[in-house]
Amino acid sequence: MTHDLPELLDLLGPRATLKDRKTLGQLISKEDICTFNLKINNIQPASSNLKEKNPQGDILVTGRLEDYRPAYESEHLRDQSGEKIELLIPNKWKWKWKTSKWEKRDVIECSGHLQCWNGATNHYQFRVSKIHGDPIWVWVFKIIFVYPIWIPCWLIYKTVYVAIPVGLILLIVGEWQDNGDLTNWGLILSFGIGILGLTLRFYVWAITAKMQAEDREFGLK
């Protein structure tokens, strides 16, 4: 289940006590996701004194909640901006490029799993699950360098199971009719695109399995 963090904090009322804040982490599942805007105050390596047992080398981002809900909306009790937040991010390759350009006072939109109220620092503690949006330079890089390679690979990845049998049929028909063009296309489809497509599928499977294992190790033990 996905929660909007300001709306979730509204449930505590305008005078949330320490007990209320601790209880909030018990009311929702550790698998539930909270979405929020975080204004960065500090970025540092996570230490072992956090409530959860975190692998060394992870990144701890501290900041304050930014509540962008329109003031005229009557559904919420008050502006929740200013609530202190700790966001724990694994120091893995898939996150590094997203966090490398962050600076103090940047506002990021992200999602995470609420772990607890950290009474030692008076912060709500989250484990990241998603960082929303990409910087402009990332999109420019994708358009110039990634998409011209990614789109043909995506087509091969999707059509490999069709290309192999079609290629074998063309190869047989070409040999039977002594048609060199059909034979060449059969070789290209069945052995060229076929082998490349199966290799791509293996790498996608391996990368996906690795990422899922890292997520289980990091966030949902």
PDB file of N, CA and C in Angstrom, residues 11 17 62 102 107-108 126 133 151 188 194:
ATOM      1  N   LEU A  11      -2.989  12.153  10.581  1.00  0.00           N
ATOM      2  CA  LEU A  11      -3.720  11.274  11.495  1.00  0.00           C
ATOM      3  C   LEU A  11      -3.287  11.451  12.938  1.00  0.00           C
ATOM      4  N   THR A  17       2.227  13.526  20.273  1.00  0.00           N
ATOM      5  CA  THR A  17       3.146  13.250  21.362  1.00  0.00           C
ATOM      6  C   THR A  17       4.228  12.282  20.903  1.00  0.00           C
ATOM      7  N   THR A  62      19.662  13.387   5.667  1.00  0.00           N
ATOM      8  CA  THR A  62      18.766  13.993   6.640  1.00  0.00           C
ATOM      9  C   THR A  62      18.201  15.286   6.064  1.00  0.00           C
ATOM     10  N   TRP A 102      23.257  15.543  -5.700  1.00  0.00           N
ATOM     11  CA  TRP A 102      22.457  16.192  -4.652  1.00  0.00           C
ATOM     12  C   TRP A 102      23.313  17.143  -3.833  1.00  0.00           C
ATOM     13  N   VAL A 107      15.493  19.865  -3.119  1.00  0.00           N
ATOM     14  CA  VAL A 107      14.259  19.175  -2.744  1.00  0.00           C
ATOM     15  C   VAL A 107      14.077  18.000  -3.694  1.00  0.00           C
ATOM     16  N   ILE A 108      13.956  16.819  -3.132  1.00  0.00           N
ATOM     17  CA  ILE A 108      13.794  15.608  -3.928  1.00  0.00           C
ATOM     18  C   ILE A 108      12.457  14.954  -3.596  1.00  0.00           C
ATOM     19  N   PHE A 126      13.396   6.365   7.347  1.00  0.00           N
ATOM     20  CA  PHE A 126      12.895   5.669   6.160  1.00  0.00           C
ATOM     21  C   PHE A 126      14.030   4.933   5.465  1.00  0.00           C
ATOM     22  N   GLY A 133      11.823  11.113 -10.665  1.00  0.00           N
ATOM     23  CA  GLY A 133      12.345  12.155 -11.552  1.00  0.00           C
ATOM     24  C   GLY A 133      13.832  12.008 -11.809  1.00  0.00           C
ATOM     25  N   ILE A 151      16.899   1.032 -27.929  1.00  0.00           N
ATOM     26  CA  ILE A 151      15.697   0.692 -28.701  1.00  0.00           C
ATOM     27  C   ILE A 151      15.915  -0.526 -29.593  1.00  0.00           C
ATOM     28  N   ILE A 188      20.565 -14.826 -40.344  1.00  0.00           N
ATOM     29  CA  ILE A 188      20.572 -13.597 -39.543  1.00  0.00           C
ATOM     30  C   ILE A 188      19.550 -13.671 -38.413  1.00  0.00           C
ATOM     31  N   GLY A 194      18.802 -14.257 -32.884  1.00  0.00           N
ATOM     32  CA  GLY A 194      18.464 -15.267 -31.881  1.00  0.00           C
ATOM     33  C   GLY A 194      19.469 -15.327 -30.750  1.00  0.00           C
TER      34      GLY A 194
END
